[in-house]
Amino acid sequence: METQNIWNTFNDQLYFFILKKVKDKDATNDIFQNTFLKIHKNLSQLKNQDKVKAWVFQIARNEINNHYNSESIYVEKLEINKEIPTQIYDHVCCFDTFINDLPKIYKQVIELIYIKGLKQLKVAEELGISLANVKVRIKRAKEILKTKFSECCKYEFNKSGKLIGEPNCSVCKTY
């Protein structure tokens, strides 16, 4: 089978297959072009003509993976402002107090992840505990914080998990 025959048989199917996976016309065109380039260069390696469709689509899948892998290499690392989490909730009077009142094991994890911006796996290594244990501590700390906010300040969490409401405690009224 020749490249021209493969093109005539599969070009529309292949293009829309790639477009469905990538959802970007420019990237699809690049991947589509690279796929046919590899098909042309490696046509001699196709041993079974009956499996040409599977072979062509596997090359396309590999090119899609290559696209995403190369794309992730060039993504700039974002500068993370470590103070953002507390600045967002500066208007929430008891935020710092509630975090400081957490049991030490929960406070450590919350500060390392949400205030210092470390990844959960890095926190697990730093504290010498399992990743599962870190996740459990985060969950328990969040439950404690939610309870304290709802009891003290009458804050609530909306459907998307954002803190809403008005301060309604003696500490809040002093601000």
mmCIF file of C-alpha atoms in Angstrom, residues 50-162:
data_model
loop_
_atom_site.group_PDB
_atom_site.id
_atom_site.type_symbol
_atom_site.label_atom_id
_atom_site.label_comp_id
_atom_site.label_asym_id
_atom_site.label_seq_id
_atom_site.Cartn_x
_atom_site.Cartn_y
_atom_site.Cartn_z
ATOM 1 C CA ASP A 50 -5.006 -5.854 6.653
ATOM 2 C CA LYS A 51 -4.065 -3.909 9.793
ATOM 3 C CA VAL A 52 -3.274 -0.627 8.057
ATOM 4 C CA LYS A 53 -6.144 1.252 9.743
ATOM 5 C CA ALA A 54 -5.070 0.218 13.246
ATOM 6 C CA TRP A 55 -1.468 1.073 12.378
ATOM 7 C CA VAL A 56 -2.389 4.536 11.049
ATOM 8 C CA PHE A 57 -4.548 5.386 14.056
ATOM 9 C CA GLN A 58 -1.880 4.158 16.464
ATOM 10 C CA ILE A 59 0.603 6.523 14.859
ATOM 11 C CA ALA A 60 -1.943 9.317 15.285
ATOM 12 C CA ARG A 61 -2.461 8.434 18.966
ATOM 13 C CA ASN A 62 1.301 8.486 19.489
ATOM 14 C CA GLU A 63 1.546 11.882 17.816
ATOM 15 C CA ILE A 64 -1.258 13.223 20.021
ATOM 16 C CA ASN A 65 0.656 11.983 23.078
ATOM 17 C CA ASN A 66 3.856 13.553 21.753
ATOM 18 C CA HIS A 67 2.006 16.833 21.298
ATOM 19 C CA TYR A 68 0.790 16.880 24.896
ATOM 20 C CA ASN A 69 4.165 15.772 26.255
ATOM 21 C CA SER A 70 6.089 18.415 24.334
ATOM 22 C CA GLU A 71 3.510 21.029 25.276
ATOM 23 C CA SER A 72 4.001 20.318 28.964
ATOM 24 C CA ILE A 73 7.780 20.735 28.650
ATOM 25 C CA TYR A 74 7.436 24.330 27.513
ATOM 26 C CA VAL A 75 4.876 25.477 30.060
ATOM 27 C CA GLU A 76 6.425 28.135 32.251
ATOM 28 C CA LYS A 77 6.495 27.511 35.947
ATOM 29 C CA LEU A 78 4.224 30.037 37.577
ATOM 30 C CA GLU A 79 5.552 32.268 40.278
ATOM 31 C CA ILE A 80 3.334 31.485 43.216
ATOM 32 C CA ASN A 81 2.787 34.191 45.753
ATOM 33 C CA LYS A 82 2.846 32.206 48.965
ATOM 34 C CA GLU A 83 0.838 34.864 50.800
ATOM 35 C CA ILE A 84 -2.207 34.780 48.507
ATOM 36 C CA PRO A 85 -4.308 32.314 50.510
ATOM 37 C CA THR A 86 -4.286 34.454 53.626
ATOM 38 C CA GLN A 87 -4.696 37.704 51.684
ATOM 39 C CA ILE A 88 -7.836 36.394 50.037
ATOM 40 C CA TYR A 89 -9.427 35.907 53.438
ATOM 41 C CA ASP A 90 -8.059 38.988 55.220
ATOM 42 C CA HIS A 91 -11.605 40.238 55.632
ATOM 43 C CA VAL A 92 -12.433 37.040 57.513
ATOM 44 C CA CYS A 93 -11.567 37.933 61.074
ATOM 45 C CA CYS A 94 -11.029 34.516 62.578
ATOM 46 C CA PHE A 95 -9.158 32.839 59.741
ATOM 47 C CA ASP A 96 -5.698 33.010 61.327
ATOM 48 C CA THR A 97 -7.088 32.167 64.750
ATOM 49 C CA PHE A 98 -8.813 29.055 63.466
ATOM 50 C CA ILE A 99 -5.688 27.837 61.686
ATOM 51 C CA ASN A 100 -3.558 28.501 64.764
ATOM 52 C CA ASP A 101 -6.061 26.611 66.942
ATOM 53 C CA LEU A 102 -5.883 23.470 64.794
ATOM 54 C CA PRO A 103 -4.144 20.463 66.352
ATOM 55 C CA LYS A 104 -0.458 20.534 65.401
ATOM 56 C CA ILE A 105 -0.649 17.637 62.905
ATOM 57 C CA TYR A 106 -3.412 19.373 60.944
ATOM 58 C CA LYS A 107 -1.937 22.864 61.243
ATOM 59 C CA GLN A 108 1.401 21.682 59.775
ATOM 60 C CA VAL A 109 -0.237 20.189 56.705
ATOM 61 C CA ILE A 110 -2.525 23.185 56.076
ATOM 62 C CA GLU A 111 0.340 25.671 56.391
ATOM 63 C CA LEU A 112 2.689 23.683 54.163
ATOM 64 C CA ILE A 113 0.140 23.105 51.412
ATOM 65 C CA TYR A 114 -2.111 26.158 51.413
ATOM 66 C CA ILE A 115 0.161 28.857 52.761
ATOM 67 C CA LYS A 116 3.617 27.785 51.582
ATOM 68 C CA GLY A 117 2.234 26.208 48.396
ATOM 69 C CA LEU A 118 3.973 22.825 48.590
ATOM 70 C CA LYS A 119 2.635 19.776 46.764
ATOM 71 C CA GLN A 120 0.992 17.072 48.855
ATOM 72 C CA LEU A 121 3.651 14.511 47.942
ATOM 73 C CA LYS A 122 6.426 16.886 49.013
ATOM 74 C CA VAL A 123 4.640 17.497 52.330
ATOM 75 C CA ALA A 124 4.368 13.748 52.882
ATOM 76 C CA GLU A 125 8.105 13.352 52.315
ATOM 77 C CA GLU A 126 8.954 16.325 54.507
ATOM 78 C CA LEU A 127 6.808 15.089 57.402
ATOM 79 C CA GLY A 128 7.773 11.447 56.919
ATOM 80 C CA ILE A 129 4.176 10.266 56.458
ATOM 81 C CA SER A 130 2.262 8.670 53.608
ATOM 82 C CA LEU A 131 0.455 10.660 50.926
ATOM 83 C CA ALA A 132 -2.806 9.075 52.065
ATOM 84 C CA ASN A 133 -2.136 10.331 55.583
ATOM 85 C CA VAL A 134 -1.560 13.875 54.256
ATOM 86 C CA LYS A 135 -4.885 13.733 52.416
ATOM 87 C CA VAL A 136 -6.694 12.525 55.520
ATOM 88 C CA ARG A 137 -5.168 15.318 57.601
ATOM 89 C CA ILE A 138 -6.230 17.900 55.020
ATOM 90 C CA LYS A 139 -9.767 16.560 55.016
ATOM 91 C CA ARG A 140 -9.994 16.564 58.815
ATOM 92 C CA ALA A 141 -8.504 20.054 59.064
ATOM 93 C CA LYS A 142 -11.015 21.369 56.534
ATOM 94 C CA GLU A 143 -13.863 19.790 58.475
ATOM 95 C CA ILE A 144 -12.662 21.465 61.677
ATOM 96 C CA LEU A 145 -12.314 24.832 59.929
ATOM 97 C CA LYS A 146 -15.768 24.561 58.340
ATOM 98 C CA THR A 147 -17.310 23.775 61.700
ATOM 99 C CA LYS A 148 -15.567 26.707 63.386
ATOM 100 C CA PHE A 149 -16.602 29.132 60.661
ATOM 101 C CA SER A 150 -20.216 28.054 60.766
ATOM 102 C CA GLU A 151 -20.370 28.170 64.588
ATOM 103 C CA CYS A 152 -18.463 31.400 65.226
ATOM 104 C CA CYS A 153 -19.000 33.659 62.295
ATOM 105 C CA LYS A 154 -22.065 32.238 60.560
ATOM 106 C CA TYR A 155 -20.106 31.859 57.344
ATOM 107 C CA GLU A 156 -21.208 29.166 54.917
ATOM 108 C CA PHE A 157 -19.780 27.455 51.882
ATOM 109 C CA ASN A 158 -21.646 27.740 48.593
ATOM 110 C CA LYS A 159 -21.970 24.920 46.054
ATOM 111 C CA SER A 160 -18.562 25.669 44.562
ATOM 112 C CA GLY A 161 -16.891 25.604 47.998
ATOM 113 C CA LYS A 162 -16.417 29.378 48.320
#
